[in-house]
CSV table of C-alpha atoms and ligand atoms in Angstrom, one decimal:
chain,number,residue,atom,x,y,z
A,35,MET,CA,30.9,-8.6,-5.0
A,36,GLN,CA,29.9,-10.8,-7.9
A,37,ILE,CA,26.7,-11.9,-7.6
A,38,LYS,CA,26.3,-15.9,-8.0
A,39,ARG,CA,23.2,-16.9,-6.3
A,40,VAL,CA,19.9,-15.2,-6.3
A,41,GLY,CA,17.1,-15.8,-3.1
A,42,VAL,CA,13.9,-15.6,-4.2
A,43,VAL,CA,11.3,-15.4,-1.6
A,44,GLY,CA,7.4,-16.4,-2.5
A,45,ALA,CA,6.9,-18.6,-5.5
A,46,GLY,CA,3.6,-16.6,-6.9
A,47,THR,CA,2.8,-15.1,-10.0
A,48,MET,CA,5.5,-13.1,-9.8
A,49,GLY,CA,8.2,-14.9,-8.0
A,50,ASN,CA,8.1,-17.9,-10.5
A,51,GLY,CA,8.5,-15.2,-13.3
A,52,ILE,CA,11.6,-13.9,-11.1
A,53,ALA,CA,13.1,-17.0,-10.7
A,54,HIS,CA,12.8,-17.7,-14.7
A,55,VAL,CA,14.6,-14.9,-15.4
A,56,PHE,CA,17.2,-14.9,-12.8
A,57,ALA,CA,17.9,-18.8,-13.4
A,58,ARG,CA,18.0,-18.4,-17.5
A,59,SER,CA,19.9,-16.0,-17.3
A,60,GLY,CA,22.7,-17.4,-16.1
A,61,TYR,CA,22.2,-17.6,-11.9
A,62,ALA,CA,22.0,-19.9,-9.5
A,63,VAL,CA,18.2,-19.6,-8.3
A,64,THR,CA,17.2,-20.2,-3.9
A,65,LEU,CA,13.2,-20.5,-4.6
A,66,TYR,CA,11.4,-20.1,-1.3
A,67,ASP,CA,8.1,-20.4,-0.2
A,68,VAL,CA,5.9,-21.5,2.9
A,69,GLU,CA,4.6,-24.7,1.5
A,70,GLN,CA,6.0,-27.6,-0.3
A,71,ARG,CA,3.3,-27.0,-2.7
A,72,PHE,CA,3.7,-23.6,-4.0
A,73,LEU,CA,7.3,-24.8,-5.1
A,74,ASP,CA,5.5,-27.7,-6.6
A,75,ARG,CA,3.1,-25.0,-8.9
A,76,ALA,CA,6.1,-22.5,-9.4
A,77,LEU,CA,8.0,-25.6,-10.9
A,78,ASP,CA,5.5,-26.4,-13.1
A,79,VAL,CA,4.5,-23.0,-14.3
A,80,ILE,CA,8.4,-22.2,-15.2
A,81,ALA,CA,9.4,-25.6,-16.9
A,82,LYS,CA,5.6,-24.7,-19.0
A,83,ASN,CA,6.8,-21.2,-19.5
A,84,LEU,CA,10.5,-22.1,-20.6
A,85,ALA,CA,9.4,-24.7,-23.1
A,86,ARG,CA,6.8,-21.8,-24.6
A,87,GLU,CA,10.0,-20.1,-25.4
A,88,THR,CA,12.2,-23.0,-26.4
A,89,ALA,CA,8.9,-23.5,-28.9
A,90,LYS,CA,9.2,-20.3,-30.1
A,91,ALA,CA,12.9,-20.3,-30.3
A,92,LYS,CA,13.6,-17.5,-28.3
A,93,ILE,CA,16.5,-19.9,-26.3
A,94,THR,CA,17.3,-23.7,-27.2
A,95,ALA,CA,16.5,-26.3,-25.1
A,96,GLU,CA,19.9,-26.6,-23.6
A,97,GLN,CA,19.2,-23.7,-22.3
A,98,GLU,CA,15.8,-24.5,-20.9
A,99,VAL,CA,17.6,-27.9,-19.1
A,100,ALA,CA,20.1,-25.8,-17.4
A,101,ALA,CA,18.2,-22.5,-16.3
A,102,LEU,CA,15.8,-25.2,-14.5
A,103,GLU,CA,18.6,-27.2,-13.2
A,104,ARG,CA,19.7,-23.7,-12.0
A,105,ILE,CA,16.3,-23.6,-8.9
A,106,MET,CA,16.3,-25.0,-6.7
A,107,PRO,CA,13.3,-24.7,-4.4
A,108,VAL,CA,13.2,-24.3,-0.5
A,109,LEU,CA,11.1,-24.9,2.2
A,110,ASP,CA,13.8,-24.2,4.8
A,111,ARG,CA,14.5,-20.2,4.9
A,112,SER,CA,18.1,-20.4,6.2
A,113,ARG,CA,19.2,-21.8,3.4
A,114,LEU,CA,18.8,-17.8,1.6
A,115,GLY,CA,22.1,-17.2,3.6
A,116,GLU,CA,24.3,-18.7,1.1
A,117,CYS,CA,22.3,-16.4,-1.8
A,118,ASP,CA,24.4,-12.9,-3.2
A,119,PHE,CA,21.5,-11.3,-3.3
A,120,ILE,CA,17.7,-11.8,-1.9
A,121,ILE,CA,14.4,-10.2,-3.5
A,122,GLU,CA,11.4,-10.9,-1.5
A,123,ALA,CA,8.3,-11.1,-4.1
A,124,ALA,CA,5.8,-13.0,-0.6
A,125,THR,CA,2.4,-12.0,-0.5
A,126,GLU,CA,1.3,-7.9,-0.4
A,127,LYS,CA,0.6,-7.2,2.9
A,128,PHE,CA,2.8,-5.2,5.7
A,129,GLU,CA,3.0,-7.5,8.8
A,130,ILE,CA,4.3,-10.7,5.8
A,131,LYS,CA,7.0,-8.9,4.3
A,132,ALA,CA,7.4,-6.7,7.9
A,133,GLU,CA,8.6,-10.5,9.2
A,134,ILE,CA,10.2,-11.6,6.6
A,135,PHE,CA,12.8,-8.4,5.8
A,136,ARG,CA,13.3,-8.9,9.5
A,137,ASP,CA,14.3,-12.5,8.9
A,138,LEU,CA,16.0,-12.2,6.2
A,139,ASP,CA,18.2,-9.3,8.1
A,140,ARG,CA,19.2,-12.1,10.8
A,141,ILE,CA,19.6,-14.4,7.7
A,142,ALA,CA,21.7,-13.0,4.9
A,143,GLN,CA,25.1,-12.5,5.1
A,144,ALA,CA,25.9,-8.6,6.1
A,145,ASP,CA,27.0,-7.6,3.1
A,146,ILE,CA,24.8,-7.8,0.1
A,147,VAL,CA,21.4,-6.3,-0.9
A,148,LEU,CA,17.8,-7.0,0.5
A,149,ALA,CA,15.7,-5.9,-2.4
A,150,SER,CA,11.6,-5.8,-2.7
A,151,ASN,CA,9.3,-6.6,-5.4
A,152,THR,CA,6.5,-4.3,-3.5
A,153,SER,CA,3.8,-2.9,-5.8
A,154,SER,CA,3.0,-0.2,-3.7
A,155,ILE,CA,4.5,-1.1,0.7
A,156,SER,CA,6.8,1.7,1.5
A,157,ILE,CA,10.6,1.0,0.9
A,158,THR,CA,11.5,3.2,3.4
A,159,LYS,CA,9.9,1.6,6.0
A,160,LEU,CA,11.3,-2.3,5.0
A,161,GLY,CA,14.9,-1.1,5.2
A,162,ALA,CA,14.1,0.9,8.7
A,163,LEU,CA,13.1,-2.6,9.7
A,164,THR,CA,16.7,-3.9,8.8
A,165,GLN,CA,20.4,-2.7,10.4
A,166,ARG,CA,21.0,-2.0,6.3
A,167,PRO,CA,18.5,0.4,5.7
A,168,ALA,CA,21.9,1.3,2.7
A,169,GLN,CA,21.2,-1.9,1.4
A,170,VAL,CA,17.4,-2.5,1.1
A,171,ILE,CA,15.6,-1.2,-2.7
A,172,GLY,CA,12.7,-1.5,-4.1
A,173,MET,CA,13.5,-3.8,-7.2
A,174,HIS,CA,9.8,-4.0,-9.4
A,175,PHE,CA,8.9,-6.8,-11.9
A,176,PHE,CA,6.1,-6.0,-14.2
A,177,ASN,CA,3.5,-9.6,-15.1
A,178,PRO,CA,4.3,-11.7,-16.7
A,179,VAL,CA,8.0,-11.2,-16.1
A,180,PRO,CA,10.2,-13.0,-19.0
A,181,VAL,CA,8.2,-10.9,-21.1
A,182,MET,CA,8.0,-7.4,-20.0
A,183,LYS,CA,10.9,-4.6,-20.2
A,184,LEU,CA,10.4,-2.8,-17.1
A,185,VAL,CA,12.5,-2.8,-13.9
A,186,GLU,CA,11.2,-0.2,-11.8
A,187,VAL,CA,14.2,0.4,-8.8
A,188,ILE,CA,13.1,2.0,-6.3
A,189,ARG,CA,14.7,4.1,-3.7
A,190,GLY,CA,14.7,4.2,-0.2
A,191,LEU,CA,14.9,7.1,2.1
A,192,ALA,CA,18.4,5.6,3.2
A,193,THR,CA,19.1,3.2,-0.1
A,194,SER,CA,23.1,3.8,-0.9
A,195,GLN,CA,24.3,5.0,-4.3
A,196,SER,CA,26.0,1.7,-4.4
A,197,THR,CA,23.1,-0.6,-4.0
A,198,TYR,CA,21.1,0.9,-6.6
A,199,ASN,CA,24.0,0.0,-9.0
A,200,VAL,CA,24.0,-3.4,-8.2
A,201,VAL,CA,20.4,-3.7,-8.6
A,202,ARG,CA,20.8,-1.6,-11.8
A,203,ASP,CA,23.6,-3.6,-13.2
A,204,LEU,CA,21.3,-6.6,-12.2
A,205,ALA,CA,18.5,-5.3,-14.8
A,206,ILE,CA,20.6,-4.7,-17.5
A,207,ALA,CA,21.8,-8.4,-17.2
A,208,LEU,CA,18.5,-10.1,-17.0
A,209,ASP,CA,18.2,-7.7,-20.7
A,210,LYS,CA,15.8,-5.8,-18.7
A,211,THR,CA,15.4,-1.5,-18.7
A,212,PRO,CA,15.8,-0.5,-15.3
A,213,VAL,CA,13.7,3.0,-14.6
A,214,GLU,CA,14.7,4.8,-11.5
A,215,VAL,CA,12.3,6.3,-9.3
A,216,ASN,CA,12.0,7.9,-5.4
A,217,ASP,CA,10.3,6.0,-3.1
A,218,ALA,CA,6.9,7.7,-2.5
A,219,PRO,CA,3.0,5.6,-2.4
A,220,GLY,CA,2.6,3.8,-5.8
A,221,PHE,CA,5.7,4.6,-7.1
A,222,VAL,CA,5.1,5.9,-10.0
A,223,SER,CA,3.9,3.3,-12.0
A,224,ASN,CA,0.7,2.7,-9.9
A,225,ARG,CA,1.0,5.7,-8.7
A,226,VAL,CA,-0.7,7.1,-12.3
A,227,LEU,CA,-1.8,3.5,-13.7
A,228,MET,CA,-3.9,3.0,-11.1
A,229,PRO,CA,-6.3,6.0,-10.8
A,230,LEU,CA,-6.6,6.0,-14.0
A,231,LEU,CA,-8.4,2.5,-13.9
A,232,ASN,CA,-10.6,3.3,-11.1
A,233,GLU,CA,-11.1,6.3,-12.6
A,234,ALA,CA,-12.8,4.0,-15.3
A,235,MET,CA,-14.5,2.3,-12.8
A,236,TYR,CA,-16.5,5.6,-12.1
A,237,ALA,CA,-17.3,6.0,-15.3
A,238,VAL,CA,-18.6,3.0,-15.3
A,239,MET,CA,-20.5,3.5,-12.8
A,240,GLU,CA,-21.8,6.4,-13.2
A,241,GLY,CA,-23.4,4.7,-16.4
A,242,VAL,CA,-21.5,6.9,-18.7
A,243,ALA,CA,-20.0,4.2,-20.8
A,244,THR,CA,-20.2,0.8,-20.6
A,245,ALA,CA,-16.7,-1.4,-19.9
A,246,PRO,CA,-16.9,-2.5,-23.3
A,247,ALA,CA,-16.9,1.1,-24.7
A,248,VAL,CA,-14.9,2.4,-22.1
A,249,ASP,CA,-12.0,-0.5,-23.0
A,250,GLU,CA,-12.8,0.4,-27.0
A,251,VAL,CA,-11.5,4.1,-26.1
A,252,PHE,CA,-8.4,3.1,-24.4
A,253,LYS,CA,-7.7,0.7,-27.5
A,254,LEU,CA,-8.7,2.2,-30.5
A,255,GLY,CA,-8.0,6.4,-29.1
A,256,MET,CA,-5.5,5.7,-27.4
A,257,ALA,CA,-3.4,2.8,-28.5
A,258,HIS,CA,-3.2,1.2,-25.4
A,259,PRO,CA,-3.1,-2.9,-25.7
A,260,MET,CA,-5.5,-3.7,-23.5
A,261,GLY,CA,-8.4,-1.6,-22.2
A,262,PRO,CA,-8.3,-0.6,-18.0
A,263,LEU,CA,-11.4,-2.3,-17.0
A,264,THR,CA,-9.6,-5.4,-19.0
A,265,LEU,CA,-6.2,-4.6,-17.2
A,266,ALA,CA,-8.1,-4.1,-13.9
A,267,ASP,CA,-9.6,-7.5,-13.9
A,268,PHE,CA,-6.6,-9.0,-15.2
A,269,ILE,CA,-4.1,-7.4,-12.2
A,270,GLY,CA,-7.2,-8.7,-9.6
A,271,LEU,CA,-9.9,-6.1,-8.3
A,272,ASP,CA,-8.5,-6.9,-5.0
A,273,VAL,CA,-5.3,-5.6,-5.4
A,274,CYS,CA,-6.7,-2.9,-7.5
A,275,LEU,CA,-8.5,-2.2,-4.6
A,276,ASP,CA,-5.4,-2.3,-2.1
A,277,ILE,CA,-3.7,-0.1,-3.8
A,278,MET,CA,-5.3,2.2,-4.7
A,279,ARG,CA,-5.9,1.9,-1.2
A,280,VAL,CA,-2.3,2.7,-0.1
A,281,LEU,CA,-2.7,5.8,-2.5
A,282,TYR,CA,-5.9,7.2,-0.8
A,283,ALA,CA,-3.8,6.9,2.5
A,284,GLY,CA,-0.2,7.5,1.1
A,285,LEU,CA,-1.6,11.1,0.2
A,286,GLY,CA,-4.3,11.9,1.8
A,287,ASP,CA,-5.8,13.5,-1.5
A,288,PRO,CA,-9.2,12.5,-1.9
A,289,LYS,CA,-8.5,12.3,-6.0
A,290,TYR,CA,-8.0,8.7,-4.6
A,291,ARG,CA,-10.8,7.6,-3.2
A,292,PRO,CA,-10.9,3.9,-4.6
A,293,CYS,CA,-14.3,3.6,-6.4
A,294,PRO,CA,-17.4,2.7,-4.4
A,295,LEU,CA,-17.8,0.1,-7.3
A,296,LEU,CA,-15.2,-1.3,-7.1
A,297,ILE,CA,-15.3,-1.9,-3.0
A,298,LYS,CA,-19.2,-3.3,-4.0
A,299,MET,CA,-17.1,-5.9,-6.5
A,300,VAL,CA,-14.1,-6.9,-3.8
A,301,ASP,CA,-17.1,-7.6,-1.0
A,302,ALA,CA,-19.6,-10.3,-3.8
A,303,GLY,CA,-15.9,-12.1,-4.1
A,304,TRP,CA,-15.6,-10.5,-7.9
A,305,LEU,CA,-12.1,-10.3,-8.2
A,306,GLY,CA,-11.7,-10.3,-12.4
A,307,LYS,CA,-10.4,-13.1,-14.0
A,308,LYS,CA,-9.2,-15.0,-10.7
A,309,SER,CA,-12.1,-15.4,-9.8
A,310,GLY,CA,-14.1,-15.6,-12.9
A,311,ARG,CA,-16.3,-12.8,-12.7
A,312,GLY,CA,-15.4,-9.2,-12.9
A,313,PHE,CA,-15.6,-6.2,-15.4
A,314,TYR,CA,-16.6,-9.3,-17.8
A,315,GLN,CA,-16.9,-13.2,-16.8
A,316,TYR,CA,-14.1,-15.6,-17.5
B,509,LIG,N1,0.5,-9.9,-9.5
B,509,LIG,C1,1.2,-8.4,-10.0
B,509,LIG,O1,0.6,-8.2,-11.3
B,509,LIG,C2,2.4,-8.3,-9.4
B,509,LIG,C3,3.6,-6.7,-10.1
B,509,LIG,C4,4.1,-6.7,-9.5
B,509,LIG,C5,4.6,-6.3,-8.2
B,509,LIG,N2,3.6,-7.4,-7.9
B,509,LIG,C6,4.2,-7.6,-6.6
B,509,LIG,O2,5.0,-9.0,-6.1
B,509,LIG,C7,4.4,-9.5,-4.5
B,509,LIG,C8,3.7,-10.9,-5.0
B,509,LIG,O3,3.0,-10.8,-6.2
B,509,LIG,P1,2.2,-12.0,-6.5
B,509,LIG,O4,1.5,-11.6,-7.7
B,509,LIG,O5,3.7,-13.4,-6.9
B,509,LIG,O6,1.3,-13.5,-5.3
B,509,LIG,P2,0.9,-14.5,-5.3
B,509,LIG,O7,-0.4,-14.4,-4.1
B,509,LIG,O8,1.3,-15.1,-6.6
B,509,LIG,O9,2.5,-14.9,-4.6
B,509,LIG,C9,2.6,-14.4,-3.4
B,509,LIG,C10,3.5,-16.0,-3.0
B,509,LIG,O10,4.2,-15.7,-1.6
B,509,LIG,C11,3.8,-16.8,-0.2
B,509,LIG,N3,4.2,-16.2,0.6
B,509,LIG,C12,3.3,-15.6,1.4
B,509,LIG,N4,4.0,-15.4,2.9
B,509,LIG,C13,5.1,-15.7,2.8
B,509,LIG,C14,6.1,-15.7,3.4
B,509,LIG,N5,5.9,-15.4,4.8
B,509,LIG,N6,7.0,-16.4,3.4
B,509,LIG,C15,7.2,-16.9,1.9
B,509,LIG,N7,6.4,-16.9,0.6
B,509,LIG,C16,5.5,-16.6,1.6
B,509,LIG,C17,2.7,-17.6,-1.4
B,509,LIG,O11,2.5,-18.2,-0.4
B,509,LIG,C18,2.4,-17.2,-2.3
B,509,LIG,O12,3.4,-18.7,-3.3
B,509,LIG,C19,4.1,-8.0,-3.6
B,509,LIG,O13,4.6,-7.8,-3.1
B,509,LIG,C20,3.2,-8.1,-5.8
B,509,LIG,O14,2.6,-6.4,-5.0
B,509,LIG,C21,2.9,-8.4,-8.3
C-alpha cells in the first residue's frame, strides 16, 4: 500500500517533531491531540523550526510553506480513519497508550500499521491489545526529531516482516537511519543509556565528584557532546526515573535500581531544564 497520509497521535515534543519530518518529506499529516491549545502550540513550534531550516538553507521557502500546509490538526479522533499509517506519540503512561491502541484498532483501516514512539513500554503488550498484533511495531524517534538521524525500529513478538518493512522504508523516506531491535525493556537506547545516567547520579550522591566534574569527564574523555547529568536534565528527571523503574521492574536485576538522589530530586519537583532546576539551575 502506498502511504500518503500519516496520523500522529499526541502533539507534544515528539509528536510535533514527527509531524514536522513527515510533512517535510511530502506526506500529508493528520495531527491529533486532546486539546486545541496543544495543537496550536505544536503548529507554532513546527512553524518556527521549519523557518529555522529555511534560514539555514536546509529547505527552500516554498518547501517550508508546503510542509506547513500538509499538516492538518484535529481534535476528532475518528479523522485518523483516513490515514494509511498511524504513529502514537502520546504521554508515556501504559493506561493512556492502551486506551489509544484499542481505539485506533477500531478506527483505523484494517490493513494499516500502528506504530508507537514509546521509549520503554512493551510493543508486544500494546500489540496484544489489538486485533492486529502483527501490524503493531515500535518506531522510536529521538529528540530533536528533525535533527537526529536514528530511528530504533522495535519488533514486538508478533510483529510481521511486512510491518517491519513498512516502517524501515518510511524511516529511509524521512532520511533517517532505521536500526532493528527486538522488544525488551528500554529496547537498546534506554537499556544502555539510562543506567549510565543513573550511575553518574550515584557518583554525585556518593560525593565521588560534582555534577560539572562528572560531565567534564564524559565530554573531554569520551567525546560525548554533553555530560550525562546535563543530558538527564534535558531529558527530564521524572522521565529518567520512569524509565529506570521500567528497567528495574522488567528485568528484575538490582543493577537497574533508580538512584535515591534521582527519586529525591523528582519528589522535590526538580525535574531538570523544564522545571528550572535539576543537576543545574536554568
Ligand atoms: N521527549 C523525548 O526525548 C522522547 C524521546 C523518544 C521518545 N519519547 C516518547 O514519545 C512519547 C511522547 O513524549 P513527549 O516527550 O512528546 O511527551 P509530551 O508530554 O511532550 O507530549 C505528549 C502529548 O500527548 C498528548 N496526549 C496525552 N494523552 C493523549 C491521548 N489520549 N490522545 C492523544 N494525545 C494525548 C498530550 O496532550 C501531549 O500533547 C512518549 O511515549 C515518550 O516516551 C520521548
